[in-house]
Coordinates of C-alpha atoms and ligand atoms in Angstrom, one line a residue:
Chain A
X20 CA 83.5 124.0 89.9
X21 CA 79.8 123.7 89.3
X22 CA 78.7 122.6 92.7
X23 CA 78.8 125.1 95.5
X24 CA 79.3 122.3 98.0
X25 CA 82.5 121.2 96.3
X26 CA 83.7 124.8 96.2
X27 CA 83.1 125.1 99.9
X28 CA 84.8 121.9 100.7
X29 CA 87.8 122.7 98.6
X30 CA 88.3 126.0 100.3
X31 CA 88.1 124.4 103.7
X32 CA 90.5 121.7 102.7
X33 CA 92.9 124.3 101.3
X34 CA 92.6 126.3 104.5
X35 CA 93.2 123.3 106.8
X36 CA 96.2 122.1 104.7
X37 CA 97.9 125.5 105.0
X38 CA 97.1 125.5 108.7
X39 CA 98.7 122.1 109.0
X40 CA 101.7 123.2 107.1
X41 CA 102.3 126.2 109.3
X42 CA 101.6 124.1 112.4
X43 CA 104.2 121.5 111.3
X44 CA 106.7 124.4 111.0
X45 CA 105.8 125.8 114.4
X46 CA 105.6 122.5 116.3
X47 CA 109.0 121.4 114.9
X48 CA 110.6 124.5 116.5
X49 CA 109.5 123.5 120.0
X50 CA 108.7 119.8 120.2
X51 CA 111.5 117.4 121.2
X52 CA 109.7 114.3 119.9
X53 CA 109.2 115.8 116.5
X54 CA 112.8 116.8 116.4
X55 CA 113.8 113.3 117.3
X56 CA 111.6 111.7 114.6
X57 CA 113.0 114.2 112.1
X58 CA 116.5 113.0 112.6
X59 CA 115.8 110.0 110.4
X60 CA 114.9 112.2 107.4
X61 CA 117.6 113.5 105.1
X62 CA 118.4 117.2 104.9
X63 CA 116.3 119.0 102.4
X64 CA 113.6 116.3 102.5
X65 CA 110.3 117.7 101.1
X66 CA 107.0 116.1 102.2
X67 CA 103.8 117.1 100.5
X68 CA 100.1 116.5 101.0
X69 CA 97.9 116.8 98.0
X70 CA 94.3 116.2 96.9
X71 CA 93.9 114.4 93.6
X72 CA 93.6 115.3 90.8
X73 CA 95.0 118.8 91.0
X74 CA 95.2 120.1 94.5
X75 CA 94.9 121.9 96.9
X76 CA 98.3 120.9 98.4
X77 CA 100.9 121.9 100.9
X78 CA 104.5 121.1 101.4
X79 CA 107.1 121.2 104.1
X80 CA 110.9 120.9 103.9
X81 CA 113.4 119.7 106.5
X82 CA 116.0 122.3 107.2
X83 CA 118.3 121.4 110.0
X84 CA 116.3 120.3 113.0
X85 CA 113.0 121.9 111.9
X86 CA 110.4 121.9 109.1
X87 CA 110.0 124.9 106.9
X88 CA 106.5 125.5 105.4
X89 CA 106.8 125.8 101.6
X90 CA 103.3 127.1 100.9
X91 CA 100.5 125.7 98.8
X92 CA 101.9 125.5 95.2
X93 CA 105.1 123.5 95.5
X94 CA 105.7 121.4 92.3
X95 CA 104.8 117.8 93.0
X96 CA 107.7 116.3 91.0
X97 CA 110.2 118.0 93.3
X98 CA 108.8 116.5 96.5
X99 CA 110.4 113.4 98.0
X100 CA 107.2 112.2 99.6
X101 CA 103.7 112.9 98.3
X102 CA 100.7 111.8 100.4
X103 CA 97.7 111.9 98.1
X104 CA 94.0 111.9 98.9
X105 CA 92.2 110.1 96.1
X106 CA 89.3 112.6 96.2
X107 CA 88.1 115.8 97.8
X108 CA 85.6 114.1 100.0
X109 CA 88.2 111.9 101.6
X110 CA 90.5 114.8 102.2
X111 CA 87.6 116.8 103.7
X112 CA 86.8 114.0 106.2
X113 CA 90.4 113.5 107.3
X114 CA 91.2 117.2 107.5
X115 CA 88.1 118.1 109.4
X116 CA 88.8 115.4 112.0
X117 CA 85.9 113.2 110.9
X118 CA 88.2 110.3 110.1
X119 CA 91.6 109.2 111.3
X120 CA 94.7 109.1 109.0
X121 CA 95.1 105.4 109.8
X122 CA 91.5 104.7 108.8
X123 CA 92.0 106.6 105.6
X124 CA 95.0 104.5 104.8
X125 CA 93.1 101.3 105.7
X126 CA 90.2 102.3 103.4
X127 CA 92.6 103.0 100.5
X128 CA 91.6 106.7 100.5
X129 CA 95.2 107.7 100.5
X130 CA 98.0 106.8 98.2
X131 CA 101.7 107.5 98.7
X132 CA 104.5 108.3 96.3
X133 CA 107.9 107.9 97.8
X134 CA 109.6 105.8 100.5
X135 CA 107.0 104.3 102.8
X136 CA 109.4 104.2 105.8
X137 CA 109.6 108.0 105.5
X138 CA 105.9 108.2 105.2
X139 CA 105.6 106.4 108.5
X140 CA 107.9 108.9 110.1
X141 CA 106.1 111.8 108.6
X142 CA 102.8 110.4 109.8
X143 CA 104.1 110.2 113.3
X144 CA 105.1 113.8 113.1
X145 CA 101.7 114.7 111.8
X146 CA 100.1 112.9 114.7
X147 CA 102.0 115.0 117.2
X148 CA 101.1 118.2 115.3
X149 CA 97.4 117.2 115.3
X150 CA 97.5 116.7 119.1
X151 CA 98.7 120.3 119.4
X152 CA 96.0 121.6 117.1
X153 CA 92.9 119.7 118.3
X154 CA 91.3 119.5 121.7
X155 CA 91.8 116.1 123.3
X156 CA 88.3 114.7 122.5
X157 CA 88.8 115.5 118.8
X158 CA 92.4 114.1 118.8
X159 CA 90.9 110.9 120.1
X160 CA 88.9 110.5 116.9
X161 CA 91.8 111.4 114.6
X162 CA 94.6 109.4 116.3
X163 CA 94.9 105.8 117.3
X164 CA 96.7 107.0 120.3
X165 CA 96.8 110.6 121.5
X166 CA 100.4 111.6 122.4
X167 CA 100.5 112.8 126.0
X168 CA 100.2 116.6 126.1
X169 CA 101.0 117.1 129.8
X170 CA 104.0 119.4 130.0
X171 CA 103.4 120.5 126.4
X172 CA 100.7 123.1 127.2
X173 CA 103.1 126.1 127.2
X174 CA 104.6 124.9 123.9
X175 CA 101.1 124.5 122.6
X176 CA 100.3 128.1 123.5
X177 CA 103.4 129.2 121.6
X178 CA 102.5 127.2 118.5
X179 CA 99.0 128.6 118.5
X180 CA 100.2 132.2 118.9
X181 CA 102.7 131.8 116.0
X182 CA 100.3 130.1 113.6
X183 CA 98.9 133.2 112.0
X184 CA 102.4 134.4 111.2
X185 CA 103.8 131.3 109.5
X186 CA 104.5 132.0 105.9
Chain B
X18 CA 78.0 88.9 114.3
X19 CA 78.4 91.0 111.1
X20 CA 80.4 94.1 111.6
X21 CA 80.4 95.6 108.2
X22 CA 83.1 98.3 107.8
X23 CA 81.7 101.6 106.6
X24 CA 83.8 101.4 103.5
X25 CA 86.1 98.8 102.0
X26 CA 87.7 97.6 98.8
X27 CA 88.2 94.0 97.7
X28 CA 90.1 92.9 94.7
X29 CA 91.2 89.4 93.7
X30 CA 92.0 89.5 90.0
X31 CA 94.4 86.5 89.7
X32 CA 93.3 83.5 87.8
X33 CA 94.0 80.3 89.8
X34 CA 95.0 77.2 88.0
X35 CA 95.3 74.5 90.7
X36 CA 95.8 70.8 90.8
X37 CA 97.6 67.7 89.5
X38 CA 100.1 68.5 86.8
X39 CA 98.8 72.0 86.6
X40 CA 102.2 73.2 85.4
X41 CA 101.6 71.6 82.1
X42 CA 99.1 74.3 81.4
X43 CA 101.8 77.0 81.5
X44 CA 102.3 77.3 77.7
X45 CA 98.5 77.5 77.2
X46 CA 98.1 80.2 79.9
X47 CA 101.0 82.2 78.4
X48 CA 99.4 82.0 75.0
X49 CA 96.1 83.2 76.5
X50 CA 98.0 86.3 77.6
X51 CA 99.6 86.7 74.1
X52 CA 103.0 86.0 75.5
X53 CA 105.6 84.4 73.3
X54 CA 109.0 84.8 74.9
X55 CA 108.7 84.5 78.7
X56 CA 111.5 85.5 81.0
X57 CA 111.9 83.0 83.9
X58 CA 112.9 84.1 87.4
X59 CA 114.0 81.4 89.8
X60 CA 116.8 80.5 92.3
X61 CA 119.5 77.9 92.6
X62 CA 117.6 75.9 95.2
X63 CA 114.6 75.5 92.9
X64 CA 116.9 74.4 90.1
X65 CA 118.7 71.9 92.3
X66 CA 115.4 70.4 93.4
X67 CA 114.6 69.6 89.8
X68 CA 111.6 72.0 89.6
X69 CA 112.9 74.0 86.7
X70 CA 113.1 70.8 84.7
X71 CA 109.4 70.2 85.2
X72 CA 108.7 73.7 83.8
X73 CA 111.1 73.3 80.9
X74 CA 109.5 70.0 79.9
X75 CA 106.1 71.6 79.9
X76 CA 107.3 74.5 77.8
X77 CA 108.9 72.0 75.3
X78 CA 105.6 70.1 75.0
X79 CA 103.8 73.3 74.4
X80 CA 106.3 74.3 71.7
X81 CA 107.1 77.5 73.4
X82 CA 110.6 79.1 73.7
X83 CA 112.0 80.4 76.9
X84 CA 113.5 83.9 76.3
X85 CA 116.0 83.8 79.2
X86 CA 116.4 82.4 82.7
X87 CA 117.5 84.3 85.7
X88 CA 118.4 81.9 88.5
X89 CA 120.6 84.0 90.8
X90 CA 117.8 85.2 93.1
X91 CA 119.2 85.3 96.7
X92 CA 117.0 84.8 99.8
X93 CA 115.1 88.1 100.1
X94 CA 115.5 90.0 96.8
X95 CA 117.1 93.3 96.7
X96 CA 117.0 96.4 94.5
X97 CA 120.3 95.4 92.8
X98 CA 119.1 91.9 92.0
X99 CA 115.9 93.3 90.4
X100 CA 117.9 95.8 88.3
X101 CA 120.3 93.1 87.1
X102 CA 117.5 90.7 86.2
X103 CA 115.6 93.5 84.4
X104 CA 118.7 94.0 82.2
X105 CA 118.7 90.3 81.2
X106 CA 115.0 90.6 80.4
X107 CA 115.7 93.5 78.0
X108 CA 118.8 92.0 76.4
X109 CA 116.8 88.9 75.4
X110 CA 113.8 90.7 74.1
X111 CA 111.4 88.9 76.5
X112 CA 107.8 89.9 76.5
X113 CA 106.4 88.3 79.7
X114 CA 107.5 86.9 83.1
X115 CA 107.2 83.6 84.8
X116 CA 108.3 83.3 88.4
X117 CA 109.1 79.8 89.8
X118 CA 110.0 79.9 93.5
X119 CA 109.1 81.1 96.9
X120 CA 108.4 84.7 98.0
X121 CA 111.9 85.8 97.3
X122 CA 111.7 84.8 93.6
X123 CA 108.1 86.0 93.2
X124 CA 108.8 89.4 94.7
X125 CA 112.0 89.8 92.5
X126 CA 109.8 89.0 89.5
X127 CA 107.3 91.7 90.5
X128 CA 110.2 94.2 90.8
X129 CA 111.4 93.2 87.4
X130 CA 107.9 93.8 86.0
X131 CA 107.9 97.3 87.4
X132 CA 111.3 98.2 86.0
X133 CA 110.8 96.8 82.5
X134 CA 107.2 98.2 82.3
X135 CA 108.1 101.7 83.5
X136 CA 111.2 101.5 81.4
X137 CA 113.3 102.7 84.3
X138 CA 116.9 101.7 85.1
X139 CA 116.4 101.6 88.8
X140 CA 113.6 100.3 91.0
X141 CA 114.3 102.7 93.8
X142 CA 113.0 105.6 91.7
X143 CA 109.6 104.0 91.6
X144 CA 108.8 103.5 95.3
X145 CA 105.5 104.1 96.9
X146 CA 102.0 102.7 97.4
X147 CA 99.5 102.7 94.4
X148 CA 101.5 105.0 92.1
X149 CA 102.3 102.7 89.2
X150 CA 100.1 103.4 86.2
X151 CA 101.2 101.6 83.0
X152 CA 99.8 98.2 82.1
X153 CA 102.3 95.5 83.1
X154 CA 103.8 92.6 81.2
X155 CA 102.0 89.3 81.2
X156 CA 103.0 87.6 84.5
X157 CA 102.5 84.0 85.7
X158 CA 103.6 82.7 89.1
X159 CA 104.3 79.1 90.0
X160 CA 104.9 79.1 93.8
X161 CA 107.2 76.4 95.2
X162 CA 106.7 77.3 98.9
X163 CA 103.3 77.2 100.6
X164 CA 103.7 80.4 102.5
X165 CA 103.9 84.0 101.2
X166 CA 100.8 84.0 99.0
X167 CA 102.7 86.5 96.9
X168 CA 101.2 84.9 93.8
X169 CA 97.9 86.6 94.6
X170 CA 99.0 89.8 96.4
X171 CA 99.6 93.4 95.4
X172 CA 102.7 93.6 97.5
X173 CA 106.4 93.1 96.7
X174 CA 108.9 93.1 99.6
X175 CA 112.2 94.1 98.3
X176 CA 115.2 94.9 100.4
X177 CA 117.4 98.0 100.3
X178 CA 120.6 96.6 101.7
X179 CA 122.1 100.1 102.0
X180 CA 119.6 100.9 104.7
X181 CA 119.0 97.4 106.1
X182 CA 115.3 97.7 105.4
X183 CA 112.7 95.8 103.4
X184 CA 110.7 98.2 101.3
X185 CA 107.1 97.3 100.4
X186 CA 105.9 98.2 97.0
X187 CA 102.1 98.0 96.8
X188 CA 100.1 98.5 93.6
X189 CA 97.2 96.9 91.9
X190 CA 99.5 96.6 88.9
X191 CA 101.6 94.1 90.8
X192 CA 99.0 91.3 90.8
X193 CA 100.1 88.4 88.6
X194 CA 97.7 87.4 85.8
X195 CA 97.8 83.7 86.7
X196 CA 98.9 81.6 89.6
X197 CA 99.6 77.9 88.9
X198 CA 99.4 75.7 92.0
X199 CA 100.8 72.3 91.4
X200 CA 101.6 69.9 94.3
X201 CA 104.7 68.6 92.6
X202 CA 106.3 72.1 93.0
X203 CA 106.2 72.1 96.9
X204 CA 106.9 68.4 97.4
X205 CA 110.7 68.9 97.5
X206 CA 110.6 71.6 100.2
X207 CA 112.7 70.6 103.3
X208 CA 110.8 70.2 106.6
X209 CA 112.1 73.3 108.2
X210 CA 111.2 75.5 105.3
X211 CA 107.8 73.8 105.1
X212 CA 107.2 74.7 108.7
X213 CA 108.4 78.3 108.5
X214 CA 106.5 79.1 105.3
X215 CA 103.4 77.4 106.6
X216 CA 103.6 79.6 109.7
X217 CA 103.8 82.6 107.4
X218 CA 100.6 81.6 105.7
X219 CA 98.9 81.0 109.1
X220 CA 100.0 84.5 110.1
X221 CA 98.6 86.0 107.0
X222 CA 95.2 84.5 107.6
X223 CA 95.1 85.4 111.3
X224 CA 96.3 89.0 110.8
X225 CA 93.9 89.4 107.9
X226 CA 91.0 88.6 110.3
X227 CA 91.8 91.4 112.8
X228 CA 93.5 94.1 110.7
X229 CA 91.9 97.4 109.8
X230 CA 90.8 96.6 106.3
X231 CA 89.0 93.4 107.2
X232 CA 85.7 92.9 105.4
X233 CA 83.3 90.0 104.8
X234 CA 85.2 88.8 101.7
X235 CA 88.6 88.7 103.3
X236 CA 87.1 87.1 106.4
X237 CA 85.8 84.2 104.3
X238 CA 89.2 83.6 102.8
X239 CA 91.0 84.0 106.2
X240 CA 88.8 81.4 108.0
X241 CA 89.0 78.9 105.2
X242 CA 92.8 79.2 105.1
X243 CA 93.1 78.8 108.9
X244 CA 91.1 75.6 109.0
X245 CA 93.1 74.1 106.1
X246 CA 96.5 75.0 107.7
X247 CA 95.6 73.8 111.2
X248 CA 94.7 70.4 109.8
X249 CA 97.5 69.9 107.3
X250 CA 100.6 71.8 108.2
X251 CA 102.0 69.2 110.6
X252 CA 101.3 66.4 108.1
X253 CA 103.2 68.2 105.4
X254 CA 106.2 68.8 107.8
X255 CA 106.1 65.1 109.0
X256 CA 106.1 63.6 105.6
X257 CA 107.0 65.8 102.6
X258 CA 105.8 63.2 100.2
X259 CA 102.2 63.4 101.6
X260 CA 100.6 64.6 98.4
X261 CA 97.3 65.5 99.9
X262 CA 98.9 67.6 102.6
X263 CA 101.1 69.4 100.1
X264 CA 98.2 70.1 97.9
X265 CA 96.0 71.5 100.7
X266 CA 98.9 73.6 102.1
X267 CA 99.7 75.0 98.7
X268 CA 96.1 76.1 98.2
X269 CA 95.8 77.3 101.8
X270 CA 98.7 79.7 101.3
X271 CA 97.1 81.1 98.2
X272 CA 93.7 81.5 99.9
X273 CA 95.5 83.3 102.9
X274 CA 97.2 85.5 100.3
X275 CA 93.9 86.7 99.0
X276 CA 92.7 87.5 102.5
X277 CA 95.7 89.6 103.5
X278 CA 96.2 91.3 100.2
X279 CA 92.8 92.9 100.9
X280 CA 92.8 93.3 104.7
X281 CA 96.5 93.7 105.0
X282 CA 98.8 92.5 107.8
X283 CA 99.7 94.1 111.1
X284 CA 102.1 94.1 114.0
X285 CA 103.4 90.5 113.6
X286 CA 104.6 91.5 110.1
X287 CA 106.0 94.9 111.3
X288 CA 108.1 93.1 113.9
X289 CA 109.0 90.3 111.4
X290 CA 110.0 92.6 108.6
X291 CA 112.2 94.5 111.0
X292 CA 113.9 91.4 112.3
X293 CA 114.4 90.2 108.7
X294 CA 115.8 93.5 107.6
X295 CA 118.2 93.9 110.5
X296 CA 119.2 90.3 111.4
X297 CA 118.4 88.5 108.1
X298 CA 116.3 85.7 109.6
X299 CA 113.9 84.1 107.1
X300 CA 110.5 85.7 106.9
X301 CA 108.6 82.5 107.9
X302 CA 110.9 81.9 110.9
X303 CA 110.2 85.5 112.1
X304 CA 106.4 84.9 111.7
X305 CA 106.6 81.7 113.8
X306 CA 108.4 83.6 116.5
X307 CA 106.2 86.7 116.6
X308 CA 102.7 85.3 115.9
X309 CA 101.7 84.5 119.5
X310 CA 103.2 87.7 120.8
X311 CA 101.4 89.8 118.2
X312 CA 98.1 88.1 118.9
X313 CA 98.5 88.8 122.6
X314 CA 99.4 92.4 122.0
X315 CA 96.1 92.9 120.0
X316 CA 93.8 91.2 122.5
X317 CA 92.9 94.5 124.3
X318 CA 91.5 96.0 121.0
X319 CA 90.7 93.0 118.9
X320 CA 90.1 90.2 121.4
X321 CA 86.7 89.4 120.0
X322 CA 88.0 88.7 116.5
X323 CA 91.0 86.8 117.8
X324 CA 88.7 84.6 119.9
X325 CA 86.6 83.9 116.9
X326 CA 89.6 82.3 115.2
X327 CA 89.5 79.4 117.7
X328 CA 86.6 78.0 115.7
X329 CA 88.5 77.4 112.4
X330 CA 91.7 76.7 114.2
X331 CA 90.6 74.1 116.7
X332 CA 87.1 73.0 115.6
X333 CA 83.6 73.4 116.9
X334 CA 84.0 71.3 120.1
X335 CA 86.9 73.2 121.4
X336 CA 85.2 76.4 120.5
X337 CA 82.0 75.6 122.3
X338 CA 83.8 74.2 125.3
X339 CA 85.8 77.5 125.8
X340 CA 84.0 80.5 127.4
X341 CA 83.9 83.5 125.2
X342 CA 86.3 85.6 127.1
X343 CA 88.9 82.8 127.3
X344 CA 88.9 82.1 123.5
X345 CA 91.7 84.4 122.5
X346 CA 93.9 83.1 125.2
X347 CA 93.1 79.5 124.3
X348 CA 93.9 80.2 120.7
X349 CA 97.3 81.5 121.7
X350 CA 97.9 78.4 123.8
X351 CA 97.1 76.2 120.8
X352 CA 99.2 78.2 118.4
X353 CA 102.1 77.7 120.9
X354 CA 101.4 74.0 120.9
X355 CA 101.6 73.9 117.1
X356 CA 104.9 75.9 117.2
X357 CA 106.3 73.4 119.7
X358 CA 105.4 70.5 117.6
X359 CA 106.9 72.1 114.5
X360 CA 110.1 72.7 116.5
X361 CA 110.3 69.1 117.5
X362 CA 109.7 67.9 114.0
X363 CA 111.9 70.3 112.0
X364 CA 114.1 72.4 114.4
X365 CA 112.1 75.5 113.6
X366 CA 113.5 78.2 116.0
X367 CA 111.0 79.6 118.5
X368 CA 112.9 82.5 119.8
X369 CA 115.0 85.3 118.2
X370 CA 118.0 84.0 120.2
X371 CA 117.6 80.5 118.7
X372 CA 117.3 82.1 115.3
X373 CA 120.7 83.7 115.7
X374 CA 119.7 87.3 116.5
X375 CA 122.2 89.1 118.7
X376 CA 121.0 90.9 121.8
X377 CA 122.6 94.2 120.7
X378 CA 120.4 94.1 117.5
X379 CA 117.2 94.3 119.5
X380 CA 117.0 98.1 119.7
X381 CA 117.6 98.6 116.0
X382 CA 114.9 96.0 115.3
X383 CA 112.5 98.0 117.4
X384 CA 113.3 101.2 115.5
X385 CA 112.6 99.6 112.2
X386 CA 109.4 97.9 113.4
X387 CA 107.7 101.2 114.2
X388 CA 108.6 102.5 110.7
X389 CA 107.2 99.4 109.0
X390 CA 104.1 100.2 106.8
X391 CA 102.1 97.3 108.0
X392 CA 101.8 98.9 111.5
X393 CA 99.4 101.3 109.8
X394 CA 96.9 98.5 109.4
X395 CA 97.2 97.0 112.9
X396 CA 94.2 97.8 115.1
X397 CA 96.5 98.8 118.0
X398 CA 99.3 101.3 117.7
X399 CA 102.8 100.3 118.9
X400 CA 105.4 102.8 120.1
X401 CA 109.2 102.3 120.4
X402 CA 109.0 101.2 124.0
X403 CA 106.3 98.6 123.4
X404 CA 108.1 97.4 120.3
X405 CA 111.2 96.8 122.3
X406 CA 109.3 95.0 125.0
X407 CA 107.7 92.6 122.5
X408 CA 111.1 92.0 120.8
X409 CA 112.7 91.2 124.1
X410 CA 110.0 88.7 124.8
X411 CA 110.6 87.2 121.4
X412 CA 114.3 87.1 122.1
X413 CA 114.0 85.2 125.4
X414 CA 110.8 83.3 124.7
X415 CA 109.2 85.0 127.7
Ligands
LIG2 N1 104.8 89.8 98.5 C1 104.1 89.2 99.5 O1 102.9 89.3 99.5 C2 104.9 88.5 100.6 C3 104.3 88.0 101.7 C4 105.1 87.4 102.6 C5 106.4 87.3 102.5 N2 107.0 87.8 101.4 C6 108.5 87.7 101.1 O2 108.8 86.4 100.7 C7 110.2 86.1 101.0 C8 110.2 84.7 101.6 O3 109.7 83.8 100.7 P1 109.6 82.2 101.1 O4 109.3 82.1 102.6 O5 108.7 81.6 100.2 O6 111.1 81.7 101.0 P2 112.2 81.9 99.8 O7 111.6 82.2 98.5 O8 113.2 82.8 100.3 O9 112.8 80.4 99.7 C9 113.6 79.9 100.8 C10 114.5 78.8 100.4 O10 113.7 77.6 100.0 C11 114.1 77.1 98.8 N3 113.0 76.4 98.2 C12 111.8 77.1 97.8 N4 110.9 76.2 97.4 C13 111.5 75.0 97.4 C14 111.1 73.7 97.0 N5 109.9 73.4 96.5 N6 112.0 72.7 97.1 C15 113.3 72.9 97.6 N7 113.7 74.1 98.0 C16 112.8 75.1 97.9 C17 114.7 78.2 98.0 O11 115.6 77.8 97.0 C18 115.3 79.1 99.1 O12 116.6 78.7 99.3 C19 110.6 87.2 102.0 O13 111.4 88.1 101.3 C20 109.3 87.9 102.4 O14 109.5 89.2 102.7 C21 106.3 88.4 100.4
LIG3 FE1 104.3 87.2 105.4

């Protein structure tokens, strides 16, 4: 990469993607709503988020009633659902909470490979995870509706404490 | 007045050939696309109405051979139907596709185009939004309903009966090359189908005007379509032989198609697709039932845009007479009047109950509705509980 700015953005995007992957894993251990949403996904289902043309990426796999983080170099053709950012800049805006996922879909910044129904379910899980990760005022930008966090604060603490240790 | 979005895309690549005896241009248009052996997709109802004959005659005059005809398309196409038709396409060495029918036929033809182009044996392996890459076969659409606008859209709704859901395929590759709009082709539509499909077109235009990807281009198309439909839909239902009304409605549906193909549709379609998938009610009927409910649901976040629709729908006097904050509510009142009139004229059902939906299906419909992709483009989010409330309202009619 010739441009330092791109190198910087790429490393941020890579970092946030891995954080998100770990967070999905940790939140799925404790959050009932995520567990409920996950029931509609088949066992072994792999969801991936990727920046075109060649990464960074992250993938998670459904194992029982939780997600397992698969790291940042899972092969794309083995994933069941791939949510793709069309370019680095779009990924950067969404992953640094400057733009909502809904908005990114609306602006054609994201394309999806796989079953769109499952993409909707995965997006709802992501929304909940983001509410764990971000303070409320940021979550308000990122989400059309912030899931209520009252009663989830202890779980949130647990997720935050476990994050550095996810794979 | 002008709220330009920060960023948008607009794409309307379909050539429109519209007017009296337009179908007679089919051989010429095929030749322009270097097609020699078209594969025709249609259904039994179209054939019975004599519409296939019109096309055959035009092909004969143009000295062009038809490669094969698939006329088994059921209401709401499915993955199996697509796979079966694709097989027929290959066995007969066809090189292009002509769809003659309503949304079910057009979407089946889109599915066939994906399968034969990607050389796959099964459509379900090619799901997703914007993932198809190969250039498609030449593809011409002759719509016979004035509703779906599928002749100009990048969407194909194809059902997966195993899971009771309708799966959307969206890709820029799904656009037909040419749409031929000929008033002869919609003249035979029975009143109830005319009413239902017309309400589908109206819903496309209205949703396009308030959904997330709205932009100045799609706005123009949406407003034009709404004023055409509000003036002519009732006429086309009252008298199917009213050529002017048929012609305006056929074009209006296409114009609305361009609008929503770019700005997308929202919660009315999420609910409608779900009701269609679970209870198998026709798409247009579902639109007629859910339109006022979806408009009302969106007022808190998009009331301004919904109010603006009063102008094309009811005209300048009504618009000027109604205070700004009352406009969205007045619009809903008038949409309800239109539905009532269509009900009187054609028996169009106005509630899910009348449409034959069972009360024990409502929860399943709600579950499907929140998983429908079009919810992504609706300005207001809808959760399970809200979906169920709206569906109950649609069941009882308040
Ligand atoms: N791809 C898109 O952009 C899009 C948009 C909206 C809806 N759809 C889909 O379109 C389908 C519904 O399509 P539709 O509403 O056009 O109905 P349809 O194609 O299912 O047709 C309904 C019935 O009307 C008959 N018919 C159609 N034209 C006729 C004519 N001129 N004379 C006599 N009979 C005629 C048909 O034989 C059929 O029995 C649904 O599957 C829906 O999901 C797709
Ligand atoms: Fe529709």
